[in-house]
Each structure stands twice: as C-alpha cells, then as structure tokens.
C-alpha positions as CSV (number, residue, x, y, z in Angstrom):
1,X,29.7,22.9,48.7
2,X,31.2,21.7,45.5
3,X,29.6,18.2,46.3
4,X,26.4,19.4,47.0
5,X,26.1,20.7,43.5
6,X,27.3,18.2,41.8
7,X,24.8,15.9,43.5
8,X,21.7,18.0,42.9
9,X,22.8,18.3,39.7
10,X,22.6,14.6,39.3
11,X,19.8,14.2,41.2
12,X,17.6,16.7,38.6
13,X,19.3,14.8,35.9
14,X,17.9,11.3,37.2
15,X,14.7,13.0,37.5
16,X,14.5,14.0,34.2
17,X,15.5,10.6,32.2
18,X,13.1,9.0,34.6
19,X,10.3,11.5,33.5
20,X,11.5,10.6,29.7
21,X,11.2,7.3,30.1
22,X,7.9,7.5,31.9
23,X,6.4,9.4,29.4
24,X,7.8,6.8,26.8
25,X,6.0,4.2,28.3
26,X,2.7,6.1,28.8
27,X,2.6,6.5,25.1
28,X,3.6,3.1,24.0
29,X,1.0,1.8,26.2
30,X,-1.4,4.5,25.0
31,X,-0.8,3.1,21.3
32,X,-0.6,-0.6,22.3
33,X,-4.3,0.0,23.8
34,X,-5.6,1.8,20.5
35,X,-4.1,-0.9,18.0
36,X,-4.9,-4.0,20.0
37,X,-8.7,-4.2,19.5
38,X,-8.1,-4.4,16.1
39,X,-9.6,-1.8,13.7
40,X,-6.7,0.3,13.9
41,X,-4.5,2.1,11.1
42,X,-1.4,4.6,10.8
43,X,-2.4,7.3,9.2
44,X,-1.6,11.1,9.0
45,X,-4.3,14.0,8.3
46,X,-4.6,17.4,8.4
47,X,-7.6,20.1,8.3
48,X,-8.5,21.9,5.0
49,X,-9.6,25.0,6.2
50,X,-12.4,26.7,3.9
51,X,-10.5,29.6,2.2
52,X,-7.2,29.0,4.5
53,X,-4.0,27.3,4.0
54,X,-4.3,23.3,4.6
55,X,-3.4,22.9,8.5
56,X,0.0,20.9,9.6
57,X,0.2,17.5,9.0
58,X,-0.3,15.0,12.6
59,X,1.0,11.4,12.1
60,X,-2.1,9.5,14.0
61,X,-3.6,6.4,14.2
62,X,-7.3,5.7,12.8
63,X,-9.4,3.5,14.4
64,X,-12.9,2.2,13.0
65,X,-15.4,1.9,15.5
66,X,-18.8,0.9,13.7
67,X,-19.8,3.7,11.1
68,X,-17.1,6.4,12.2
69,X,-13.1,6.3,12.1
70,X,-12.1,7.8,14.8
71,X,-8.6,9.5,15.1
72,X,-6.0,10.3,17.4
73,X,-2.3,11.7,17.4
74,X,0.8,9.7,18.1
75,X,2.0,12.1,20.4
76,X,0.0,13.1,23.1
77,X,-2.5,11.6,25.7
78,X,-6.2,12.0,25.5
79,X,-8.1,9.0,25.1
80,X,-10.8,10.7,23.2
81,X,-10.1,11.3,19.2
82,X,-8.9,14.6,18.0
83,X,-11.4,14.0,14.7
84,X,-14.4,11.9,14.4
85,X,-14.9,11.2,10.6
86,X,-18.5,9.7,9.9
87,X,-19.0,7.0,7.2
88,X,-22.8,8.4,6.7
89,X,-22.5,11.0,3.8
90,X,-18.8,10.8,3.5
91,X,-17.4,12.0,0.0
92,X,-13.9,11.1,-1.1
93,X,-13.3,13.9,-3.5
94,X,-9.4,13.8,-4.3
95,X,-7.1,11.2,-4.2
96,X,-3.0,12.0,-5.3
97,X,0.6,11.4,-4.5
98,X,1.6,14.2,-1.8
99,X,3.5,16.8,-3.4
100,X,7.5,17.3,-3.1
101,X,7.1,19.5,0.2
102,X,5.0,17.5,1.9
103,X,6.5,14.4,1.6
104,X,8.8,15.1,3.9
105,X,6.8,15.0,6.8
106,X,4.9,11.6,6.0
107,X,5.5,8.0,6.0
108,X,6.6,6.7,3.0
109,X,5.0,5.6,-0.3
110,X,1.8,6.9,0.9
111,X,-1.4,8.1,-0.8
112,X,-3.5,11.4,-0.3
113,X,-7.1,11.0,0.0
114,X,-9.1,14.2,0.7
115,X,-12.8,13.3,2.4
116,X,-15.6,15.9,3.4
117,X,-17.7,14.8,6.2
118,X,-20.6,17.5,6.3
119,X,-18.5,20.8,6.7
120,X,-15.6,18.9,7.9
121,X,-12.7,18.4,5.0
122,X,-9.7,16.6,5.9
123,X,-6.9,15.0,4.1
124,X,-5.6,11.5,5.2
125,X,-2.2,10.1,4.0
126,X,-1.9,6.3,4.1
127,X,0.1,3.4,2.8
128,X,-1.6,1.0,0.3
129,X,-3.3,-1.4,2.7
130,X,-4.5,1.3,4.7
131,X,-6.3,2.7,1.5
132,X,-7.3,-0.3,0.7
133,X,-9.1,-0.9,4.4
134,X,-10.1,2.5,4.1
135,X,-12.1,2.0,1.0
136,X,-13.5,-1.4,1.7
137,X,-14.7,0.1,4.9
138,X,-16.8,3.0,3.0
139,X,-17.7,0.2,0.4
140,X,-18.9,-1.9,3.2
141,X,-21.6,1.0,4.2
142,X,-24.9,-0.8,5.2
143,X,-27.6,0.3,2.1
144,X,-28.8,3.6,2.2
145,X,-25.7,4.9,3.5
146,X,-24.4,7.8,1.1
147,X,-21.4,7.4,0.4
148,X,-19.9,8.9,-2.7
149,X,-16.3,7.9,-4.0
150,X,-15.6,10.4,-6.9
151,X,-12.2,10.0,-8.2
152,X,-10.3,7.2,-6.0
153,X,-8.3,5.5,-9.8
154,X,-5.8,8.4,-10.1
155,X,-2.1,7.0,-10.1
C-alpha cells in the first residue's frame, strides 16, 4: 500500500511540472507572437481612476497597430489587449521618474508618462527607447490628428 502512495504521489507531481512547463511555453510563445511583427515594446501601466487611488502596476507589452497601441499583460493568455489607447486626441499630461514606492515593482531606469485618451487616463512606465518610440509615434500623427504633448522635457 506503501508503494501505491508513493507512486501517485509521483505521478501528481509529474503532472504538475508538466503543467508548469506547459504553461511556460504557452506564454513564451504568446510573447514571441506579439513581439515578432515588430511594433512591439515592454512597458508597464496602470489605471488612474477619477477620484480613486492609481490601480496596480501590470508589466505588459505595447504593441502599435496603425493609430492605436494596443496592450497586453505578460502574464496571462488572451489574444485581445487589456487597453486600447488611441493616438487620435491623445494628451500626454505628466511625465516623471516613479516615486520610491513604486519603483519597486518596475523595470529599471524607467520613465512615467501619464496619457488621457478621452475618459481613459493611464500611466505607462518605459525605458528610454521605448519613450522615445512612444513619442515619435504620437509625433508621427497624420495632420489633423490632435495630439497634445504638454510637458514631456521634465528630468
């Protein structure tokens, strides 16, 4: 009986590193689809709530398709973004360094941007060349596009 145990208990613990590592690879794959069309950026962002405290931070990737940046999480599965930030009226209201408390949960040497898209205000944390892209992009609007870039030359 002893055996029999010791063998399912084996038997669940296979299961479970094989579950691991499939869900490993669904994610790398995931990410290796989202990055290889080009377009693509790390990025993390969180939700300003009107009135509320700001939302977590989610480390994502953003990914410019045409006149939106779309963005998903890291960790998780659905193909479709979790926010859709538009280029078309798009104001960049607040750009800083993130504050001691949050710079713990973001990637390092990264800038803050906050950007209202209609009643949608987000903050997106990004390393230099991803600020860079990200501004060249809303630079790059075709004319007649408002865009408005208030403060982006803070240290």
């Amino acid at each position: 009986m002893g055996g029999h145990l010791a063998l399912d208990a084996g038997g669940v613990l296979a299961a479970v590193i094989v579950a691991a590592a499939l869900v490993f690879v669904a994610m790398t794959v995931r990410r290796w689809l989202f990055v290889r069309g080009g377009g693509a950026v790390e990025c993390s962002l969180r939700v300003l709530p009107a009135g509320a405290e700001p939302g977590p931070w989610r480390l994502g990737i953003g990914r410019y398709k045409g006149d939106v940046l779309h963005w998903h999480r890291v960790f998780g599965f659905r193909r479709r973004p979790r926010q859709v930030i538009h280029r078309r009226g798009l104001v960049v209201s607040n750009r800083r360094r993130p504050g001691p408390g949050e710079a713990d949960g973001l990637l390092p040497d990264v800038s803050v941007i906050e950007v209202r898209d209609g009643d949608l205000t987000v903050e997106l944390a990004m390393g230099a060349s991803a600020l860079t892209g990200f501004l060249a992009w809303l630079e790059a609007a075709p004319p007649g596009f408002p865009v408005d870039l208030h403060p982006p030359d803070q240290p």
